[in-house]
């Protein structure tokens, strides 16, 4: 994982590891735009020869112009949960750093496709990739973070793809509203659920273990042998509820377990996202 204290290290990491994942989030051969075929029309003197469909001419012996229309600008919007529970770690890397790294990787892909990308609710969004990375390093979790602040206030004008990064540890109704509102406001939504492998398995050496609330609500001692099965059952039901909510709103669900390296996780996530749109 990259060192978030150094911009140069993050730049090198993203460009070295993510360039191999250029499978594309959508095709965009011109700056900010894509080209879609519209219709044929007869050639008239003065038309550019570049627009002639030579394959059509070979089949029919007629000169035809292949017209195209410009696709609307495509926005990639990153919705980032900044609650303190995102500081939970696996293998010395927090959920929040995982989220920031994947966002940086996705922004790198979008930048290479000349698409617009930004962190939702970030003031004065940067207009270039290096500045975006620098701002990403500065973003931190915060105690007063509220998931209600991540709701869209209006429908997004441009075609948009939204990536929501959260561990889901919030009020169920608030999470439901967040997903439903983004599904309405944008074209495509993917929920990246940061639920680490060590959270699900809870493997402990001793019989008793003290859990500390990252949101600052104290701690509790638990008999891990007695409580493990009940915990895993409840967590499984909770995760299924989130998956069902995503399915209901036509949102692609993807879990980050923290066990893969960033390149593999990003590749698998984008592959899942592309398959869901097929």
GROMACS .gro file of C-alpha atoms in nm:
model
  278
    1UNK     CA    1   0.000   0.000   0.000
    2UNK     CA    2   0.116   0.355  -0.069
    3UNK     CA    3   0.258   0.598   0.183
    4UNK     CA    4  -0.011   0.863   0.223
    5UNK     CA    5   0.243   1.106   0.369
    6UNK     CA    6   0.415   1.149   0.034
    7UNK     CA    7   0.246   1.268  -0.284
    8UNK     CA    8   0.527   1.140  -0.506
    9UNK     CA    9   0.504   0.791  -0.359
   10UNK     CA   10   0.131   0.779  -0.421
   11UNK     CA   11   0.170   0.907  -0.777
   12UNK     CA   12   0.430   0.644  -0.859
   13UNK     CA   13   0.229   0.368  -0.694
   14UNK     CA   14  -0.093   0.447  -0.878
   15UNK     CA   15   0.070   0.489  -1.218
   16UNK     CA   16   0.285   0.176  -1.180
   17UNK     CA   17   0.019  -0.060  -1.048
   18UNK     CA   18  -0.298   0.068  -1.211
   19UNK     CA   19  -0.188   0.122  -1.571
   20UNK     CA   20  -0.226  -0.254  -1.613
   21UNK     CA   21  -0.593  -0.227  -1.520
   22UNK     CA   22  -0.687   0.001  -1.810
   23UNK     CA   23  -0.993  -0.199  -1.906
   24UNK     CA   24  -1.191   0.123  -1.917
   25UNK     CA   25  -1.499   0.248  -1.737
   26UNK     CA   26  -1.646   0.369  -2.064
   27UNK     CA   27  -1.504   0.456  -2.404
   28UNK     CA   28  -1.415   0.823  -2.451
   29UNK     CA   29  -1.182   0.895  -2.747
   30UNK     CA   30  -1.203   1.276  -2.718
   31UNK     CA   31  -1.155   1.513  -2.430
   32UNK     CA   32  -1.462   1.497  -2.212
   33UNK     CA   33  -1.674   1.331  -2.475
   34UNK     CA   34  -1.750   1.005  -2.651
   35UNK     CA   35  -1.865   0.951  -3.009
   36UNK     CA   36  -2.176   0.754  -3.094
   37UNK     CA   37  -2.289   0.652  -3.444
   38UNK     CA   38  -2.614   0.822  -3.545
   39UNK     CA   39  -2.711   0.747  -3.908
   40UNK     CA   40  -2.608   0.737  -4.274
   41UNK     CA   41  -2.681   1.006  -4.533
   42UNK     CA   42  -2.588   1.058  -4.899
   43UNK     CA   43  -2.255   1.216  -4.979
   44UNK     CA   44  -2.270   1.571  -5.113
   45UNK     CA   45  -1.978   1.773  -5.256
   46UNK     CA   46  -1.792   1.949  -4.979
   47UNK     CA   47  -1.831   1.668  -4.723
   48UNK     CA   48  -1.511   1.550  -4.560
   49UNK     CA   49  -1.374   1.232  -4.717
   50UNK     CA   50  -1.286   1.115  -4.366
   51UNK     CA   51  -1.657   1.062  -4.304
   52UNK     CA   52  -1.705   0.834  -4.602
   53UNK     CA   53  -1.788   0.476  -4.514
   54UNK     CA   54  -1.557   0.290  -4.751
   55UNK     CA   55  -1.684  -0.051  -4.644
   56UNK     CA   56  -2.038   0.055  -4.735
   57UNK     CA   57  -1.909   0.181  -5.071
   58UNK     CA   58  -1.735  -0.153  -5.139
   59UNK     CA   59  -2.063  -0.338  -5.079
   60UNK     CA   60  -2.304  -0.104  -5.259
   61UNK     CA   61  -2.097   0.119  -5.493
   62UNK     CA   62  -2.262   0.423  -5.327
   63UNK     CA   63  -2.094   0.704  -5.138
   64UNK     CA   64  -2.245   0.739  -4.793
   65UNK     CA   65  -2.153   0.965  -4.501
   66UNK     CA   66  -2.153   0.809  -4.155
   67UNK     CA   67  -2.280   1.077  -3.920
   68UNK     CA   68  -2.206   1.079  -3.551
   69UNK     CA   69  -2.336   1.268  -3.252
   70UNK     CA   70  -2.149   1.384  -2.947
   71UNK     CA   71  -2.210   1.201  -2.622
   72UNK     CA   72  -2.270   1.413  -2.313
   73UNK     CA   73  -1.984   1.461  -2.071
   74UNK     CA   74  -1.942   1.175  -1.827
   75UNK     CA   75  -1.880   1.242  -1.459
   76UNK     CA   76  -1.727   1.000  -1.210
   77UNK     CA   77  -1.833   1.091  -0.858
   78UNK     CA   78  -1.670   0.945  -0.547
   79UNK     CA   79  -1.885   0.944  -0.232
   80UNK     CA   80  -1.653   0.887   0.065
   81UNK     CA   81  -1.763   0.790   0.416
   82UNK     CA   82  -1.535   0.980   0.655
   83UNK     CA   83  -1.669   0.840   0.983
   84UNK     CA   84  -1.419   0.726   1.247
   85UNK     CA   85  -1.510   0.359   1.199
   86UNK     CA   86  -1.330   0.382   0.864
   87UNK     CA   87  -1.005   0.386   1.065
   88UNK     CA   88  -1.042   0.012   1.133
   89UNK     CA   89  -0.730  -0.173   1.013
   90UNK     CA   90  -0.626  -0.504   0.864
   91UNK     CA   91  -0.258  -0.577   0.802
   92UNK     CA   92  -0.174  -0.222   0.920
   93UNK     CA   93  -0.391  -0.058   0.654
   94UNK     CA   94  -0.715   0.118   0.738
   95UNK     CA   95  -1.041   0.108   0.546
   96UNK     CA   96  -1.005   0.479   0.487
   97UNK     CA   97  -0.664   0.436   0.322
   98UNK     CA   98  -0.803   0.151   0.113
   99UNK     CA   99  -1.088   0.379  -0.002
  100UNK     CA  100  -0.853   0.668  -0.081
  101UNK     CA  101  -0.621   0.444  -0.279
  102UNK     CA  102  -0.899   0.294  -0.490
  103UNK     CA  103  -1.045   0.639  -0.551
  104UNK     CA  104  -0.703   0.756  -0.668
  105UNK     CA  105  -0.682   0.453  -0.899
  106UNK     CA  106  -1.027   0.517  -1.045
  107UNK     CA  107  -0.947   0.886  -1.088
  108UNK     CA  108  -0.631   0.786  -1.274
  109UNK     CA  109  -0.840   0.575  -1.514
  110UNK     CA  110  -1.093   0.855  -1.559
  111UNK     CA  111  -0.816   1.108  -1.617
  112UNK     CA  112  -0.666   0.889  -1.889
  113UNK     CA  113  -1.009   0.881  -2.055
  114UNK     CA  114  -1.042   1.259  -2.021
  115UNK     CA  115  -1.350   1.229  -1.802
  116UNK     CA  116  -1.449   1.457  -1.518
  117UNK     CA  117  -1.403   1.316  -1.166
  118UNK     CA  118  -1.440   1.455  -0.817
  119UNK     CA  119  -1.507   1.381  -0.450
  120UNK     CA  120  -1.869   1.459  -0.366
  121UNK     CA  121  -1.914   1.756  -0.131
  122UNK     CA  122  -1.550   1.863  -0.170
  123UNK     CA  123  -1.518   2.239  -0.204
  124UNK     CA  124  -1.340   2.368  -0.515
  125UNK     CA  125  -1.276   2.029  -0.681
  126UNK     CA  126  -0.925   2.014  -0.835
  127UNK     CA  127  -0.901   2.022  -1.213
  128UNK     CA  128  -0.588   1.811  -1.262
  129UNK     CA  129  -0.481   1.467  -1.141
  130UNK     CA  130  -0.177   1.572  -0.937
  131UNK     CA  131  -0.379   1.825  -0.740
  132UNK     CA  132  -0.651   1.565  -0.693
  133UNK     CA  133  -0.398   1.327  -0.536
  134UNK     CA  134  -0.263   1.600  -0.311
  135UNK     CA  135  -0.616   1.677  -0.188
  136UNK     CA  136  -0.680   1.305  -0.137
  137UNK     CA  137  -0.383   1.285   0.098
  138UNK     CA  138  -0.520   1.576   0.300
  139UNK     CA  139  -0.866   1.424   0.351
  140UNK     CA  140  -0.907   1.263   0.694
  141UNK     CA  141  -1.182   1.090   0.890
  142UNK     CA  142  -1.367   1.316   1.129
  143UNK     CA  143  -1.577   1.277   1.442
  144UNK     CA  144  -1.863   1.495   1.322
  145UNK     CA  145  -1.905   1.303   0.995
  146UNK     CA  146  -2.266   1.220   0.911
  147UNK     CA  147  -2.373   0.998   0.623
  148UNK     CA  148  -2.675   1.224   0.564
  149UNK     CA  149  -2.433   1.485   0.431
  150UNK     CA  150  -2.342   1.248   0.146
  151UNK     CA  151  -2.690   1.252  -0.008
  152UNK     CA  152  -2.722   1.421  -0.348
  153UNK     CA  153  -2.917   1.745  -0.337
  154UNK     CA  154  -3.028   1.729  -0.703
  155UNK     CA  155  -3.014   1.509  -1.011
  156UNK     CA  156  -2.674   1.507  -1.181
  157UNK     CA  157  -2.699   1.682  -1.520
  158UNK     CA  158  -2.424   1.494  -1.701
  159UNK     CA  159  -2.413   1.119  -1.749
  160UNK     CA  160  -2.264   0.997  -1.424
  161UNK     CA  161  -2.119   0.694  -1.251
  162UNK     CA  162  -2.110   0.705  -0.872
  163UNK     CA  163  -1.882   0.501  -0.646
  164UNK     CA  164  -1.991   0.499  -0.281
  165UNK     CA  165  -1.723   0.399  -0.029
  166UNK     CA  166  -1.850   0.306   0.318
  167UNK     CA  167  -1.826   0.035   0.582
  168UNK     CA  168  -2.202   0.055   0.625
  169UNK     CA  169  -2.186   0.115   1.000
  170UNK     CA  170  -2.464   0.369   1.017
  171UNK     CA  171  -2.836   0.389   1.079
  172UNK     CA  172  -3.013   0.145   0.844
  173UNK     CA  173  -3.265   0.406   0.726
  174UNK     CA  174  -2.988   0.656   0.654
  175UNK     CA  175  -2.799   0.404   0.443
  176UNK     CA  176  -3.121   0.312   0.262
  177UNK     CA  177  -3.189   0.678   0.183
  178UNK     CA  178  -2.832   0.730   0.062
  179UNK     CA  179  -2.845   0.442  -0.184
  180UNK     CA  180  -3.196   0.519  -0.307
  181UNK     CA  181  -3.120   0.890  -0.359
  182UNK     CA  182  -2.801   0.824  -0.555
  183UNK     CA  183  -2.978   0.562  -0.767
  184UNK     CA  184  -3.234   0.828  -0.862
  185UNK     CA  185  -2.984   1.111  -0.914
  186UNK     CA  186  -2.729   0.933  -1.134
  187UNK     CA  187  -2.705   0.682  -1.418
  188UNK     CA  188  -2.497   0.409  -1.252
  189UNK     CA  189  -2.401   0.343  -0.892
  190UNK     CA  190  -2.158   0.101  -0.731
  191UNK     CA  191  -2.135   0.046  -0.355
  192UNK     CA  192  -1.787  -0.045  -0.238
  193UNK     CA  193  -1.849  -0.205   0.100
  194UNK     CA  194  -1.535  -0.195   0.314
  195UNK     CA  195  -1.593  -0.499   0.533
  196UNK     CA  196  -1.262  -0.660   0.616
  197UNK     CA  197  -1.197  -1.032   0.643
  198UNK     CA  198  -1.084  -1.004   1.005
  199UNK     CA  199  -1.414  -0.834   1.093
  200UNK     CA  200  -1.614  -1.126   0.959
  201UNK     CA  201  -1.404  -1.409   1.100
  202UNK     CA  202  -1.302  -1.258   1.435
  203UNK     CA  203  -1.021  -1.503   1.505
  204UNK     CA  204  -0.892  -1.463   1.861
  205UNK     CA  205  -0.631  -1.653   2.058
  206UNK     CA  206  -0.790  -1.599   2.399
  207UNK     CA  207  -1.137  -1.661   2.538
  208UNK     CA  208  -1.201  -1.300   2.632
  209UNK     CA  209  -1.142  -0.995   2.418
  210UNK     CA  210  -1.204  -0.624   2.471
  211UNK     CA  211  -1.366  -0.438   2.182
  212UNK     CA  212  -1.316  -0.062   2.152
  213UNK     CA  213  -1.568   0.155   1.967
  214UNK     CA  214  -1.386   0.364   1.706
  215UNK     CA  215  -1.668   0.616   1.723
  216UNK     CA  216  -1.572   0.692   2.084
  217UNK     CA  217  -1.856   0.515   2.264
  218UNK     CA  218  -1.641   0.315   2.505
  219UNK     CA  219  -1.540  -0.051   2.511
  220UNK     CA  220  -1.685  -0.389   2.606
  221UNK     CA  221  -1.535  -0.725   2.707
  222UNK     CA  222  -1.675  -1.026   2.520
  223UNK     CA  223  -1.651  -1.402   2.565
  224UNK     CA  224  -1.545  -1.478   2.209
  225UNK     CA  225  -1.624  -1.848   2.227
  226UNK     CA  226  -1.985  -1.787   2.328
  227UNK     CA  227  -2.051  -1.481   2.114
  228UNK     CA  228  -1.876  -1.568   1.787
  229UNK     CA  229  -2.154  -1.767   1.620
  230UNK     CA  230  -2.421  -1.515   1.716
  231UNK     CA  231  -2.203  -1.231   1.589
  232UNK     CA  232  -2.133  -1.400   1.255
  233UNK     CA  233  -2.502  -1.482   1.208
  234UNK     CA  234  -2.606  -1.122   1.271
  235UNK     CA  235  -2.327  -0.984   1.052
  236UNK     CA  236  -2.424  -1.218   0.767
  237UNK     CA  237  -2.786  -1.104   0.789
  238UNK     CA  238  -2.679  -0.740   0.801
  239UNK     CA  239  -2.458  -0.778   0.492
  240UNK     CA  240  -2.736  -0.959   0.306
  241UNK     CA  241  -2.968  -0.670   0.387
  242UNK     CA  242  -2.725  -0.426   0.227
  243UNK     CA  243  -2.688  -0.648  -0.080
  244UNK     CA  244  -3.067  -0.675  -0.113
  245UNK     CA  245  -3.097  -0.298  -0.082
  246UNK     CA  246  -2.843  -0.255  -0.362
  247UNK     CA  247  -3.026  -0.504  -0.582
  248UNK     CA  248  -3.357  -0.328  -0.521
  249UNK     CA  249  -3.207   0.001  -0.639
  250UNK     CA  250  -3.008  -0.149  -0.933
  251UNK     CA  251  -2.680  -0.072  -0.757
  252UNK     CA  252  -2.375  -0.292  -0.807
  253UNK     CA  253  -2.241  -0.429  -0.477
  254UNK     CA  254  -1.873  -0.502  -0.417
  255UNK     CA  255  -1.699  -0.594  -0.093
  256UNK     CA  256  -1.340  -0.497  -0.015
  257UNK     CA  257  -1.208  -0.761   0.226
  258UNK     CA  258  -0.859  -0.615   0.268
  259UNK     CA  259  -0.696  -0.946   0.173
  260UNK     CA  260  -0.615  -0.867  -0.194
  261UNK     CA  261  -0.349  -0.628  -0.316
  262UNK     CA  262  -0.477  -0.300  -0.457
  263UNK     CA  263  -0.414  -0.389  -0.822
  264UNK     CA  264  -0.605  -0.719  -0.803
  265UNK     CA  265  -0.886  -0.566  -0.597
  266UNK     CA  266  -0.930  -0.278  -0.843
  267UNK     CA  267  -0.922  -0.510  -1.144
  268UNK     CA  268  -1.180  -0.746  -0.995
  269UNK     CA  269  -1.401  -0.457  -0.886
  270UNK     CA  270  -1.403  -0.297  -1.232
  271UNK     CA  271  -1.462  -0.633  -1.395
  272UNK     CA  272  -1.765  -0.687  -1.171
  273UNK     CA  273  -1.889  -0.336  -1.249
  274UNK     CA  274  -1.854  -0.385  -1.626
  275UNK     CA  275  -2.034  -0.721  -1.610
  276UNK     CA  276  -2.321  -0.565  -1.418
  277UNK     CA  277  -2.371  -0.310  -1.697
  278UNK     CA  278  -2.359  -0.564  -1.978
   0.00000   0.00000   0.00000
